[in-house]
Short mmCIF file of C-alpha atoms in Angstrom, two decimals:
data_model
loop_
_atom_site.label_atom_id
_atom_site.label_comp_id
_atom_site.label_asym_id
_atom_site.label_seq_id
_atom_site.Cartn_x
_atom_site.Cartn_y
_atom_site.Cartn_z
CA MET A 18 -141.54 81.50 -55.72
CA GLY A 19 -140.76 78.25 -57.51
CA ARG A 20 -139.63 80.08 -60.65
CA LEU A 21 -137.42 82.38 -58.60
CA LEU A 22 -135.78 79.41 -56.90
CA ALA A 23 -135.23 77.70 -60.25
CA LEU A 24 -133.67 80.85 -61.72
CA SER A 25 -131.45 81.23 -58.66
CA LEU A 26 -130.24 77.63 -58.94
CA LEU A 27 -129.63 78.07 -62.68
CA GLY A 28 -127.62 81.23 -62.02
CA ILE A 29 -125.50 79.48 -59.39
CA ALA A 30 -124.88 76.54 -61.75
CA LEU A 31 -123.87 78.84 -64.61
CA ALA A 32 -121.56 80.80 -62.32
CA LEU A 33 -119.87 77.57 -61.16
CA LEU A 34 -119.48 76.37 -64.74
CA GLY A 35 -118.00 79.72 -65.73
CA GLU A 36 -115.56 79.62 -62.83
CA ARG A 37 -114.51 76.06 -63.75
CA PHE A 38 -114.04 77.11 -67.38
CA LEU A 39 -111.77 80.01 -66.43
CA ALA A 40 -109.86 77.74 -64.05
CA LEU A 41 -109.36 75.18 -66.82
CA ARG A 42 -108.02 77.85 -69.18
CA ASN A 43 -105.52 78.82 -66.48
CA ARG A 44 -104.49 75.19 -65.98
CA LEU A 45 -104.02 74.89 -69.74
CA LYS A 46 -101.99 78.14 -69.85
CA ALA A 47 -104.33 79.09 -72.71
CA SER A 48 -102.92 82.58 -73.25
CA ARG A 49 -99.20 81.77 -72.91
CA GLU A 50 -96.78 82.23 -75.81
CA VAL A 51 -93.07 81.40 -75.94
CA GLU A 52 -90.02 83.10 -77.33
CA SER A 53 -87.81 80.84 -79.40
CA VAL A 54 -84.70 79.34 -77.86
CA ASP A 55 -82.86 77.74 -80.75
CA LEU A 56 -80.19 75.07 -80.77
CA PRO A 57 -77.51 74.69 -83.45
CA ASN A 58 -76.97 71.44 -85.34
CA CYS A 59 -80.58 70.23 -85.23
CA HIS A 60 -82.64 68.43 -87.85
CA LEU A 61 -86.00 66.70 -88.00
CA ILE A 62 -85.79 62.91 -87.87
CA LYS A 63 -86.80 61.26 -91.11
CA GLY A 64 -89.59 58.71 -90.75
CA ILE A 65 -91.32 60.32 -87.77
CA GLU A 66 -94.30 62.25 -89.09
CA ALA A 67 -97.10 61.54 -86.58
CA GLY A 68 -95.57 61.88 -83.14
CA ALA A 69 -92.92 60.32 -80.90
CA GLU A 70 -94.67 60.69 -77.56
CA ASP A 71 -91.95 59.08 -75.48
CA ILE A 72 -88.25 58.25 -75.87
CA ASP A 73 -86.01 56.04 -73.75
CA ILE A 74 -82.27 55.59 -74.31
CA LEU A 75 -80.22 52.60 -73.17
CA PRO A 76 -76.77 53.15 -71.61
CA ASN A 77 -75.19 51.93 -74.88
CA GLY A 78 -76.87 54.69 -76.91
CA LEU A 79 -79.76 52.77 -78.46
CA ALA A 80 -82.82 55.02 -78.36
CA PHE A 81 -86.41 53.74 -78.49
CA PHE A 82 -89.26 55.92 -79.78
CA SER A 83 -92.95 55.36 -79.10
CA VAL A 84 -94.66 56.62 -82.27
CA GLY A 85 -98.15 57.14 -83.63
CA LEU A 86 -100.21 57.71 -80.47
CA LYS A 87 -103.95 58.12 -81.10
CA CYS A 88 -106.22 59.72 -78.52
CA PRO A 89 -109.87 60.84 -78.94
CA SER A 90 -109.03 64.35 -77.73
CA LEU A 91 -105.89 64.84 -79.84
CA HIS A 92 -105.17 65.67 -83.46
CA SER A 93 -103.44 63.01 -85.57
CA PHE A 94 -101.49 63.35 -88.81
CA ALA A 95 -101.90 59.61 -89.51
CA PRO A 96 -105.25 58.57 -88.02
CA ASP A 97 -105.47 55.28 -89.92
CA LYS A 98 -101.90 54.08 -89.35
CA PRO A 99 -101.13 51.95 -86.28
CA GLY A 100 -98.37 52.97 -83.93
CA GLY A 101 -94.97 51.36 -83.56
CA ILE A 102 -91.60 51.35 -81.84
CA LEU A 103 -88.61 52.87 -83.65
CA MET A 104 -84.95 52.58 -82.71
CA MET A 105 -81.96 54.83 -83.39
CA ASP A 106 -78.30 54.08 -82.66
CA LEU A 107 -76.87 57.36 -81.37
CA ASN A 108 -73.30 56.07 -81.74
CA GLU A 109 -73.59 56.20 -85.52
CA GLU A 110 -72.32 59.26 -87.37
CA ASN A 111 -75.64 59.80 -89.12
CA PRO A 112 -78.16 57.80 -87.09
CA ARG A 113 -81.46 56.77 -88.67
CA ALA A 114 -84.73 55.78 -87.04
CA LEU A 115 -85.69 52.21 -87.93
CA GLU A 116 -88.93 50.47 -87.03
CA LEU A 117 -88.48 47.37 -84.88
CA ARG A 118 -90.20 44.16 -85.93
CA ILE A 119 -92.60 42.73 -83.36
CA SER A 120 -93.13 39.00 -82.88
CA ARG A 121 -96.09 37.16 -84.34
CA GLY A 122 -99.19 36.86 -82.21
CA PHE A 123 -99.14 40.49 -81.11
CA ASN A 124 -101.97 42.57 -82.59
CA LEU A 125 -100.04 45.20 -84.56
CA ALA A 126 -103.20 46.65 -86.14
CA LEU A 127 -104.37 47.85 -82.71
CA PHE A 128 -100.96 48.95 -81.43
CA ASN A 129 -101.34 52.42 -79.90
CA PRO A 130 -98.18 53.02 -77.83
CA HIS A 131 -97.87 55.79 -75.26
CA GLY A 132 -95.26 55.92 -72.45
CA ILE A 133 -92.28 53.55 -72.56
CA SER A 134 -89.50 52.39 -70.25
CA THR A 135 -86.57 49.98 -70.48
CA PHE A 136 -85.16 47.63 -67.86
CA ILE A 137 -81.85 45.74 -68.04
CA ASP A 138 -81.83 42.53 -65.99
CA SER A 139 -78.79 41.06 -64.22
CA ASP A 140 -78.17 38.77 -67.22
CA ASP A 141 -78.17 41.82 -69.57
CA THR A 142 -81.60 40.99 -70.99
CA VAL A 143 -83.30 44.21 -72.11
CA TYR A 144 -87.03 44.52 -71.48
CA LEU A 145 -89.15 47.23 -73.08
CA PHE A 146 -92.35 48.20 -71.25
CA VAL A 147 -94.98 49.97 -73.37
CA VAL A 148 -98.22 51.62 -72.30
CA ASN A 149 -100.70 50.59 -74.99
CA HIS A 150 -104.22 51.80 -75.81
CA PRO A 151 -105.76 49.23 -78.17
CA GLU A 152 -109.21 50.54 -79.12
CA PHE A 153 -108.54 53.26 -76.49
CA LYS A 154 -108.37 50.72 -73.67
CA ASN A 155 -105.42 50.42 -71.27
CA THR A 156 -102.74 47.74 -71.14
CA VAL A 157 -99.04 47.48 -70.39
CA GLU A 158 -97.06 45.35 -72.85
CA ILE A 159 -93.72 43.77 -71.91
CA PHE A 160 -91.29 42.94 -74.73
CA LYS A 161 -87.83 41.42 -74.81
CA PHE A 162 -85.47 43.39 -77.05
CA GLU A 163 -83.49 41.16 -79.43
CA GLU A 164 -80.74 43.43 -80.68
CA GLU A 165 -79.23 41.15 -83.31
CA GLU A 166 -82.58 40.84 -85.09
CA ASN A 167 -83.70 44.45 -84.43
CA SER A 168 -86.92 43.00 -83.06
CA LEU A 169 -89.17 42.83 -80.04
CA LEU A 170 -90.45 39.56 -78.63
CA HIS A 171 -93.81 40.06 -76.94
CA LEU A 172 -93.84 38.43 -73.51
CA LYS A 173 -96.89 39.62 -71.61
CA THR A 174 -99.97 41.87 -71.63
CA ILE A 175 -100.98 43.37 -68.29
CA LYS A 176 -104.46 44.66 -67.47
CA HIS A 177 -105.66 45.67 -64.02
CA GLU A 178 -108.53 47.60 -62.45
CA LEU A 179 -106.00 49.94 -60.81
CA LEU A 180 -104.69 50.89 -64.26
CA PRO A 181 -107.77 52.54 -65.82
CA SER A 182 -106.04 55.39 -67.66
CA VAL A 183 -102.30 54.70 -67.88
CA ASN A 184 -100.06 57.43 -69.22
CA ASP A 185 -96.43 56.68 -68.43
CA ILE A 186 -94.35 53.97 -66.80
CA ILE A 187 -90.98 53.38 -65.19
CA ALA A 188 -89.75 49.80 -65.04
CA VAL A 189 -88.02 48.66 -61.83
CA GLY A 190 -87.85 44.91 -62.55
CA PRO A 191 -88.52 42.37 -65.31
CA GLU A 192 -92.26 42.45 -64.49
CA HIS A 193 -92.31 45.32 -62.00
CA PHE A 194 -93.10 48.98 -62.60
CA TYR A 195 -94.60 52.22 -61.39
CA ALA A 196 -97.26 53.74 -63.65
CA THR A 197 -99.22 56.98 -63.69
CA ASN A 198 -102.96 57.22 -64.27
CA ASP A 199 -103.75 60.58 -65.84
CA HIS A 200 -107.47 60.12 -65.07
CA TYR A 201 -109.40 58.26 -62.39
CA PHE A 202 -112.04 57.12 -64.87
CA SER A 203 -111.70 55.23 -68.14
CA ASP A 204 -114.96 56.46 -69.70
CA PRO A 205 -114.26 59.40 -72.09
CA PHE A 206 -117.13 61.59 -70.83
CA LEU A 207 -116.25 61.00 -67.18
CA LYS A 208 -112.61 61.76 -67.99
CA TYR A 209 -113.65 65.12 -69.44
CA LEU A 210 -115.90 65.86 -66.44
CA GLU A 211 -113.13 64.90 -64.03
CA THR A 212 -110.69 67.27 -65.74
CA TYR A 213 -113.26 70.08 -65.95
CA LEU A 214 -114.12 69.80 -62.25
CA ASN A 215 -110.44 69.54 -61.24
CA LEU A 216 -111.05 66.59 -58.92
CA HIS A 217 -107.40 65.67 -58.20
CA TRP A 218 -108.17 61.94 -58.20
CA THR A 219 -105.27 60.69 -60.33
CA ASN A 220 -102.50 58.53 -58.92
CA VAL A 221 -99.36 56.42 -59.18
CA VAL A 222 -99.64 52.64 -59.03
CA TYR A 223 -96.97 50.06 -58.25
CA TYR A 224 -97.34 46.75 -60.11
CA SER A 225 -95.64 43.42 -59.55
CA PRO A 226 -96.85 39.87 -60.22
CA ASN A 227 -97.52 39.51 -56.48
CA GLU A 228 -98.83 42.93 -55.52
CA VAL A 229 -100.61 45.87 -57.13
CA LYS A 230 -101.30 49.01 -55.10
CA VAL A 231 -101.77 52.77 -55.24
CA VAL A 232 -98.62 54.35 -53.83
CA ALA A 233 -99.29 58.07 -54.39
CA GLU A 234 -102.47 60.01 -55.15
CA GLY A 235 -104.08 63.44 -55.18
CA PHE A 236 -102.63 64.64 -58.50
CA ASP A 237 -104.53 66.87 -60.91
CA SER A 238 -103.31 64.80 -63.88
CA ALA A 239 -100.34 62.52 -63.18
CA ASN A 240 -98.28 62.21 -66.36
CA GLY A 241 -94.55 61.55 -66.86
CA ILE A 242 -92.66 59.42 -64.36
CA ASN A 243 -89.01 58.51 -63.86
CA ILE A 244 -86.52 57.40 -61.24
CA SER A 245 -83.37 59.01 -59.87
CA PRO A 246 -79.98 57.53 -60.84
CA ASP A 247 -79.52 56.10 -57.32
CA LYS A 248 -83.03 54.53 -57.47
CA LYS A 249 -84.04 56.27 -54.22
CA TYR A 250 -86.55 58.76 -55.61
CA ILE A 251 -89.44 58.74 -58.06
CA TYR A 252 -90.22 61.88 -60.06
CA VAL A 253 -93.81 62.49 -61.20
CA ALA A 254 -95.01 65.25 -63.53
CA ASP A 255 -98.46 66.67 -62.78
CA ILE A 256 -99.18 68.22 -66.15
CA LEU A 257 -102.22 70.40 -65.39
CA ALA A 258 -100.89 71.54 -62.01
CA HIS A 259 -97.55 72.57 -63.61
CA GLU A 260 -95.62 70.62 -60.97
CA ILE A 261 -92.98 67.94 -60.58
CA HIS A 262 -93.31 65.85 -57.43
CA VAL A 263 -90.27 64.24 -55.82
CA LEU A 264 -91.26 61.07 -53.97
CA GLU A 265 -89.05 58.94 -51.75
CA LYS A 266 -89.13 55.21 -52.55
CA HIS A 267 -89.20 52.78 -49.65
CA PRO A 268 -88.16 49.09 -49.47
CA ASN A 269 -91.84 48.04 -49.61
CA MET A 270 -92.13 50.12 -52.84
CA ASN A 271 -94.44 52.67 -51.20
CA LEU A 272 -93.79 56.35 -51.92
CA THR A 273 -93.87 59.42 -49.69
CA GLN A 274 -93.76 62.97 -50.98
CA LEU A 275 -90.53 64.81 -50.33
CA LYS A 276 -91.05 68.06 -52.25
CA VAL A 277 -92.94 69.73 -55.10
CA LEU A 278 -91.32 71.88 -57.78
CA LYS A 279 -93.71 74.43 -59.31
CA LEU A 280 -93.19 75.54 -62.92
CA ASP A 281 -94.92 77.84 -65.41
CA THR A 282 -95.68 75.29 -68.11
CA LEU A 283 -97.49 71.98 -68.68
CA VAL A 284 -94.94 69.30 -67.79
CA ASP A 285 -95.17 66.04 -69.75
CA ASN A 286 -92.54 63.26 -69.83
CA LEU A 287 -89.41 63.25 -67.68
CA SER A 288 -85.97 61.93 -68.66
CA ILE A 289 -82.73 61.69 -66.72
CA ASP A 290 -79.37 62.87 -68.07
CA PRO A 291 -77.15 59.87 -67.25
CA SER A 292 -74.01 62.00 -67.04
CA SER A 293 -75.34 64.53 -64.51
CA GLY A 294 -78.60 63.25 -63.02
CA ASP A 295 -80.37 66.37 -64.31
CA VAL A 296 -84.05 66.03 -65.17
CA LEU A 297 -85.10 66.95 -68.71
CA VAL A 298 -88.75 67.81 -69.22
CA GLY A 299 -90.78 67.90 -72.41
CA CYS A 300 -93.32 70.68 -71.92
CA HIS A 301 -96.39 72.27 -73.50
CA PRO A 302 -96.32 76.05 -73.05
CA ASN A 303 -99.98 76.33 -74.12
CA GLY A 304 -102.14 73.27 -73.57
CA GLN A 305 -105.23 74.65 -75.25
CA LYS A 306 -103.46 74.62 -78.62
CA LEU A 307 -102.85 70.89 -78.19
CA PHE A 308 -106.53 70.06 -77.94
CA VAL A 309 -107.93 72.68 -80.31
CA TYR A 310 -105.60 72.16 -83.25
CA ASP A 311 -105.16 75.06 -85.67
CA PRO A 312 -102.46 74.62 -88.36
CA LYS A 313 -102.18 78.41 -88.59
CA ASN A 314 -101.53 78.67 -84.84
CA PRO A 315 -100.00 75.32 -83.87
CA PRO A 316 -98.97 74.16 -80.40
CA SER A 317 -95.53 75.25 -79.33
CA SER A 318 -92.68 73.27 -77.80
CA GLU A 319 -90.47 73.72 -74.77
CA VAL A 320 -87.72 71.69 -73.11
CA LEU A 321 -86.50 72.43 -69.58
CA ARG A 322 -83.43 71.18 -67.74
CA ILE A 323 -83.65 70.91 -63.93
CA GLN A 324 -80.37 70.75 -62.05
CA ASN A 325 -80.11 69.65 -58.41
CA ILE A 326 -83.81 68.84 -58.13
CA LEU A 327 -83.35 67.58 -54.56
CA SER A 328 -81.91 70.89 -53.36
CA GLU A 329 -83.90 73.74 -51.81
CA LYS A 330 -83.51 75.85 -54.96
CA PRO A 331 -83.13 73.73 -58.11
CA THR A 332 -81.86 75.50 -61.22
CA VAL A 333 -84.36 75.50 -64.09
CA THR A 334 -83.17 76.51 -67.57
CA THR A 335 -84.86 76.49 -70.97
CA VAL A 336 -82.93 74.24 -73.33
CA TYR A 337 -85.19 74.65 -76.36
CA ALA A 338 -88.36 76.51 -77.27
CA ASN A 339 -90.25 76.90 -80.54
CA ASN A 340 -93.57 78.47 -81.48
CA GLY A 341 -94.62 75.45 -83.54
CA SER A 342 -92.97 76.54 -86.78
CA VAL A 343 -90.49 73.65 -86.45
CA LEU A 344 -91.77 71.37 -83.70
CA GLN A 345 -95.33 71.12 -82.40
CA GLY A 346 -96.31 69.78 -78.98
CA SER A 347 -93.05 68.59 -77.42
CA SER A 348 -93.72 65.77 -74.96
CA VAL A 349 -90.26 64.41 -74.16
CA ALA A 350 -86.55 65.24 -74.35
CA SER A 351 -83.77 62.68 -73.83
CA VAL A 352 -80.02 63.15 -73.94
CA TYR A 353 -77.05 60.86 -74.56
CA ASP A 354 -73.40 61.83 -75.06
CA LYS A 355 -74.15 65.43 -76.13
CA LYS A 356 -76.98 64.35 -78.40
CA LEU A 357 -80.52 65.54 -77.67
CA LEU A 358 -83.72 63.95 -78.92
CA ILE A 359 -87.05 65.80 -78.66
CA GLY A 360 -90.33 63.99 -79.31
CA THR A 361 -93.87 65.25 -79.71
CA LEU A 362 -97.43 64.11 -79.11
CA TYR A 363 -98.46 63.95 -82.78
CA HIS A 364 -95.93 65.88 -84.87
CA ARG A 365 -92.24 65.38 -85.74
CA ALA A 366 -89.12 64.61 -83.68
CA LEU A 367 -85.86 66.57 -83.48
CA TYR A 368 -82.25 65.38 -83.29
CA CYS A 369 -79.67 67.87 -82.01
CA GLU A 370 -75.93 67.70 -81.41
CA LEU A 371 -75.12 69.78 -78.34
#
């Protein structure tokens, strides 16, 4: 009788594990392929060889790139090289990506930048917020951008128990931001278990020097985040649920869900077209290829444009798609004055004139 019970429990456990495995493959879109949607007048950006996970563009056309992200679960083309912040002036006829110098006292050897966001204060001071993973831990770094010197002055490092697995960030003040946690846990094994079991424990946190609080939760894996042009709404990408959440922002900085847009791809970082308010999304058509890297069958890339996201029926169009032959693992797309930049998790970056 005891053996029969043990076999029954083992069978149930194996069945549950099998069901979770199949569910994870579905969340990763493991069997999806894309047909190419090409753009004219595109070229790979020289100097970006190991990823530009996030891109943020100032109103004057200066674009910042977060490059060289390392993650235990991801491939890297430069595993021994620290990350950095590059800048490109999109007003130039042939813009080049240049690495910004960072002030002394900041540990460049452990710099592992992820999501980024800029904030322009009332006195025109430009702050750059960077999600950083030194030794795979979690901090938010605040820099002051000094344009004349092409440099970043490090101002502050932020750590907090409510920021255990930070992915992306949107700055709303000189020391104020919303951030996504893509996992509830910080331990690598628990992160894997959380994802496998599909616990939906990830969240959005609001941080200020006076208050830190969870303002939205229940996501499968909260990822990219951005804010509407009128500052009334926060957009959050839930990468493994294939969704973009539209959240209303209140005066006390709390968020309430307004709507959810379901898509057929893994949605990563979100950018806003300043001329139209459209949302541009860097996407992963097949997430399994990201984590099980095969140079003969590399991860593909996809960029979506979402028009009228607040309406009952937003218009979703594919701006760019590639099977990995040109660009592998697109994570972000940003636009400025008919120029499109596409970054990736660990590959190259693309510059296109639209």
